Short mmCIF file of C-alpha atoms and ligand atoms in Angstrom, two decimals:
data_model
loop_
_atom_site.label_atom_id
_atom_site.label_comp_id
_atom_site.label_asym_id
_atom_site.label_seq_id
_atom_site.Cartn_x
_atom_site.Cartn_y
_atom_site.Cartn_z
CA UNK A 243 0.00 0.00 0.00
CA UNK A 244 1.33 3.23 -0.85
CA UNK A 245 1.37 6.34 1.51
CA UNK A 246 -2.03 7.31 0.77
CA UNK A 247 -3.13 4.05 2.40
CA UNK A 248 -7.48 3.87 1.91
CA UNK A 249 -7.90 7.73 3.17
CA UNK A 250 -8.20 8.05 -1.11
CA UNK A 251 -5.80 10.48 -1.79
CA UNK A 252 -3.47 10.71 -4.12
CA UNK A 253 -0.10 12.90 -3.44
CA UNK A 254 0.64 14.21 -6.85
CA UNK A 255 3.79 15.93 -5.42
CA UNK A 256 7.14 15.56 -6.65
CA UNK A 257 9.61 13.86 -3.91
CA UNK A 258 12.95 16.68 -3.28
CA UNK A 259 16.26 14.64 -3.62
CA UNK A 260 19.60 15.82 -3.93
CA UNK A 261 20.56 16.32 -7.44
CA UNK A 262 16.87 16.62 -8.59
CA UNK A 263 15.86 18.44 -11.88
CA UNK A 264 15.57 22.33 -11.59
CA UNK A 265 15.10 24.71 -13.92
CA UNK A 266 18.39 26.07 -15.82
CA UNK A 267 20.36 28.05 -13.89
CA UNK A 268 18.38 27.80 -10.88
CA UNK A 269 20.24 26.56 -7.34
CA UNK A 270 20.48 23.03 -7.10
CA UNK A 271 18.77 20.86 -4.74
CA UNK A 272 21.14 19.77 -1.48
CA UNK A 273 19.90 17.59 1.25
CA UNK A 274 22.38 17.10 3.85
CA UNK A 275 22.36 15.90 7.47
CA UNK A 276 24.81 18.26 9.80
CA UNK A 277 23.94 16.27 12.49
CA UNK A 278 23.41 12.32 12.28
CA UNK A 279 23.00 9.90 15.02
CA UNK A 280 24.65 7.33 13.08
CA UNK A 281 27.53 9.54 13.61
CA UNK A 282 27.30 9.73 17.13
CA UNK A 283 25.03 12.80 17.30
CA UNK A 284 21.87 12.81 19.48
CA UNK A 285 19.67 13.77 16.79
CA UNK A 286 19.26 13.84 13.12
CA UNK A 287 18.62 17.09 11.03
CA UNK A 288 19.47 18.19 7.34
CA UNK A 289 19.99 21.31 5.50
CA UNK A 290 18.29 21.87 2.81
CA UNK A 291 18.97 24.39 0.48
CA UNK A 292 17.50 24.83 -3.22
CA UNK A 293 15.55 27.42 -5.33
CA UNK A 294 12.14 28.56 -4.37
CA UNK A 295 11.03 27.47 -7.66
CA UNK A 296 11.83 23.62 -7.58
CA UNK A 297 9.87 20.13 -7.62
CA UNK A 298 6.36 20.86 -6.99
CA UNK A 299 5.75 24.67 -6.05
CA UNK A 300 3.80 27.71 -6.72
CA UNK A 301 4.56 31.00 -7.92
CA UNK A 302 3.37 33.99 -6.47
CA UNK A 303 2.42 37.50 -8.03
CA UNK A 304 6.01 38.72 -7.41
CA UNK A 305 8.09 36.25 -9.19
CA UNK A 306 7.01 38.05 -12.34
CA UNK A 307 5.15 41.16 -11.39
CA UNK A 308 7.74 44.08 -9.56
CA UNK A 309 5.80 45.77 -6.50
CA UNK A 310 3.29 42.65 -6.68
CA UNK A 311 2.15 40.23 -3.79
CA UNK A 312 4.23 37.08 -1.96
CA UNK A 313 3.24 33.42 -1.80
CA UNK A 314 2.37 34.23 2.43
CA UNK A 315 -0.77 36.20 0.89
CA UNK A 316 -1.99 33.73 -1.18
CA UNK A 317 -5.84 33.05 0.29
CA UNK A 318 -6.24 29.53 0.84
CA UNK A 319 -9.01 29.20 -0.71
CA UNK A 320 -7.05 29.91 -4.13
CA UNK A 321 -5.41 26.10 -3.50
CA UNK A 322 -7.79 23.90 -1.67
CA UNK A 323 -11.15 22.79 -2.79
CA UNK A 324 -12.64 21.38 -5.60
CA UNK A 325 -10.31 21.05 -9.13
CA UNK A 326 -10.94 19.48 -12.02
CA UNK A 327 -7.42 17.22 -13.86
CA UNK A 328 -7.78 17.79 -17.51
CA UNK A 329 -5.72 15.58 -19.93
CA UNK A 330 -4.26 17.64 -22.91
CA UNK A 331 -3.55 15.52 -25.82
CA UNK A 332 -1.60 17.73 -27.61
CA UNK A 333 2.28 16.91 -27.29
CA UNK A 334 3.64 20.23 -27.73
CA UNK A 335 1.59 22.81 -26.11
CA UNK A 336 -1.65 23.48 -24.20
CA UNK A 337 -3.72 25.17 -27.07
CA UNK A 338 -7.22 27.25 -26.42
CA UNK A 339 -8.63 24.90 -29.50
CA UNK A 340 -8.11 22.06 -26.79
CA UNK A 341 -9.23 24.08 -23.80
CA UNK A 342 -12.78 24.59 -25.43
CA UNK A 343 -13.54 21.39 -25.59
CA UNK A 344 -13.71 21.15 -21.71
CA UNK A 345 -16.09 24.23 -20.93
CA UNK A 346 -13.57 26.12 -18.27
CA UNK A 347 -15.69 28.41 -15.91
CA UNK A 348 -14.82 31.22 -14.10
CA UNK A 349 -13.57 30.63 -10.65
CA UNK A 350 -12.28 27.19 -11.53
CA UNK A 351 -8.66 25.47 -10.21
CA UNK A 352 -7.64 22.85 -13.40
CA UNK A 353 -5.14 20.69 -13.56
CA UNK A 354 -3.46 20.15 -16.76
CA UNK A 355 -2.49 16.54 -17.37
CA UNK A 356 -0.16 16.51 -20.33
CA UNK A 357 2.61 13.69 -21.15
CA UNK A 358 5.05 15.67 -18.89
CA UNK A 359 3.73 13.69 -16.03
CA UNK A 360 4.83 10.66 -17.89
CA UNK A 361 7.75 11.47 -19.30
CA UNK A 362 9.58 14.14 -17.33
CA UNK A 363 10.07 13.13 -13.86
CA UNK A 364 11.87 9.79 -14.96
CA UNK A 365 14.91 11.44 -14.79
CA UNK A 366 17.23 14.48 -13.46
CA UNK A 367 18.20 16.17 -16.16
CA UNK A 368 15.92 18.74 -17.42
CA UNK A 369 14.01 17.95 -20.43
CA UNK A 370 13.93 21.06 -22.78
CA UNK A 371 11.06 19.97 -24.78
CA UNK A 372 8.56 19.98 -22.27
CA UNK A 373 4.35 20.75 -22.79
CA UNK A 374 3.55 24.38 -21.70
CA UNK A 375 0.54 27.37 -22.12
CA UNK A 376 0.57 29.04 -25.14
CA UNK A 377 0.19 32.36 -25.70
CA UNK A 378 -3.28 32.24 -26.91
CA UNK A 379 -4.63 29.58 -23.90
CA UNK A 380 -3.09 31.98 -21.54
CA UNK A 381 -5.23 34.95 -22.40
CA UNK A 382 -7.88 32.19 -22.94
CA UNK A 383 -7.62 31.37 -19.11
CA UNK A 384 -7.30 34.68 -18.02
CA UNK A 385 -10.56 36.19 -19.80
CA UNK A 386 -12.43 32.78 -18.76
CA UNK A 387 -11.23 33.97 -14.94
CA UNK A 388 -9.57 30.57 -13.83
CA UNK A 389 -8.88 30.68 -10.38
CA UNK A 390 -5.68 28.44 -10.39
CA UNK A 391 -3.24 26.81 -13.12
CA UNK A 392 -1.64 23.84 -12.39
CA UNK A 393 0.85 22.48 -14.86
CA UNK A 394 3.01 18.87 -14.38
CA UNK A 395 6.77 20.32 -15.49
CA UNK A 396 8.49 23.35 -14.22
CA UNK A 397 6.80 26.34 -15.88
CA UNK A 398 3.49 26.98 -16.77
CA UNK A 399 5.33 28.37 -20.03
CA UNK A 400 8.24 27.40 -22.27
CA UNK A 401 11.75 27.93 -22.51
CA UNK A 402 11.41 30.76 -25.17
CA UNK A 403 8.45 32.53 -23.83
CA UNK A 404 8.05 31.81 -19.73
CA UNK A 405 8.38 35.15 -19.11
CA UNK A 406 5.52 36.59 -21.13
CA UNK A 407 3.36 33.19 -19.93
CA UNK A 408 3.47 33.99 -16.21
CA UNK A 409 3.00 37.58 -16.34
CA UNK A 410 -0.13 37.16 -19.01
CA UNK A 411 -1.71 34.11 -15.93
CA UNK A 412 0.09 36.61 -12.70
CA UNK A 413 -1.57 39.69 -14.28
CA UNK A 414 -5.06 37.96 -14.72
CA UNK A 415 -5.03 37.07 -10.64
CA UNK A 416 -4.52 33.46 -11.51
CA UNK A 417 -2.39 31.45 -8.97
CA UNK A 418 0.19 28.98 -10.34
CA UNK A 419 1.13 25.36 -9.21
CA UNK A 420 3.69 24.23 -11.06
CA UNK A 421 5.70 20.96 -10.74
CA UNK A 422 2.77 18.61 -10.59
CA UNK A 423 3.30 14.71 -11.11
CA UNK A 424 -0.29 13.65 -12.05
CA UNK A 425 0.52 9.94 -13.61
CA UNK A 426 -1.93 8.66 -10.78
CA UNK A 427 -4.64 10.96 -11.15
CA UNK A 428 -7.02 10.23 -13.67
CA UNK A 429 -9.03 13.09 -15.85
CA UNK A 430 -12.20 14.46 -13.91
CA UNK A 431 -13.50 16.15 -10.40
CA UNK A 432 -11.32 15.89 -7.14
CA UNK A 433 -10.95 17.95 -3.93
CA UNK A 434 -7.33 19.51 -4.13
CA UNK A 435 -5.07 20.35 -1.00
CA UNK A 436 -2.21 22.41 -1.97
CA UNK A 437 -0.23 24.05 0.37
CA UNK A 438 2.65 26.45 -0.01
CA UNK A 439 5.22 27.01 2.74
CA UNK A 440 4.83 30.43 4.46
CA UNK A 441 7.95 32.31 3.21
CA UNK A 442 7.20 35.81 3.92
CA UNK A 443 6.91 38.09 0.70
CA UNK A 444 8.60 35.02 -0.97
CA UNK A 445 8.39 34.70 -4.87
CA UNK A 446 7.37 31.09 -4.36
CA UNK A 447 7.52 28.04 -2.36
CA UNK A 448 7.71 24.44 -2.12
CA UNK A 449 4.12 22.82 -1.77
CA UNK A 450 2.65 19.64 -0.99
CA UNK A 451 -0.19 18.95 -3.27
CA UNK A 452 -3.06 16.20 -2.84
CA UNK A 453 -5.96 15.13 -4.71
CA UNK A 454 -9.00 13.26 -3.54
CA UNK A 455 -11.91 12.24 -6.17
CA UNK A 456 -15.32 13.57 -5.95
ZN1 ZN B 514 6.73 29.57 -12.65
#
């Protein structure tokens, strides 16, 4: 039995390890125990040090928007309750041609479920190629009024045009997961718990994230 045991939910976090994937040019991820009993110390503890923006986290406001709010005024309600996993078929980008099809409302936290989830967290090196927001389903998501965005890679845009992604989805009010792993969460309704760590004014944070079905 894995950790979720019969409680029904699913973690769709990313485990931290040392050496894990990060975005290029981000601080790497480093794990280590300053104190070990199997040293002779009386207690075990680590240091952990790695980016803000690493393995399954959100973004906040100020990560992309100067002047703008931190992750520790993020309203909860923004991350936990009802969200709806939505698999994208497309193997390139999330398009709004795709989006339609699934009749997005305003006020809404979706999950997008491409073949990152699959096929990115296999290994520690970063994969370049990875599915991401266009342009177009941006602005598509910001004039449907989407609550929250949560993507299962690093960024809810690409390589060439993350910048322009978040600010379009930051702008709009929409709060970001990023980082998801949602192989074990199939398409449809669920009750999400997501829960950034309270760095003060903080451009992001590491976040647990946890889906129950409806
Ligand atoms: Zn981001």
């Amino acid at each position: 039995m894995d950790i979720a045991g019969r409680s029904g939910w699913i973690d769709v976090s990313v485990p931290l390890h040392t050496g894990m994937v990060h975005w290029p040019g981000d601080p790497p991820v480093q794990i280590e125990r300053t104190s070990d009993m199997a040293r002779g110390d009386r207690a075990t503890i680590s240091k952990i040090s790695m980016g803000a923006h690493t393995g399954t986290h959100m973004d906040a406001p100020v990560h992309f928007l100067r002047g703008e709010r931190g992750i520790d005024a993020m309203p909860l309600d923004a991350t936990n309750g009802p969200a709806r996993v939505i698999r994208i078929r497309d193997a390139a980008l999330i398009k709004p041609e795709e989006l339609e099809l699934h009749g997005m409302q305003p006020g809404e936290r979706i999950l997008f479920k491409t073949s990152n989830s699959e096929r990115c967290w296999k290994t520690d090196r970063f994969v370049e190629d990875f599915v991401s927001i266009s342009k177009d389903a941006a602005e598509l998501l910001a004039e449907r009024r989407i609550r929250t965005v949560g993507v299962d890679y690093l960024s809810v845009g690409g390589l060439q045009n993350g910048v322009e992604i978040h600010q379009s989805l930051l702008r709009a009010g929409i709060w970001i997961i990023e980082g998801l792993n949602l192989s074990s969460a199939a398409p449809g309704n669920y009750e999400l718990v997501c829960l950034p760590l309270r760095v003060e004014g903080g451009d992001g944070a590491p976040a647990r994230a946890m889906l129950r079905p409806l």
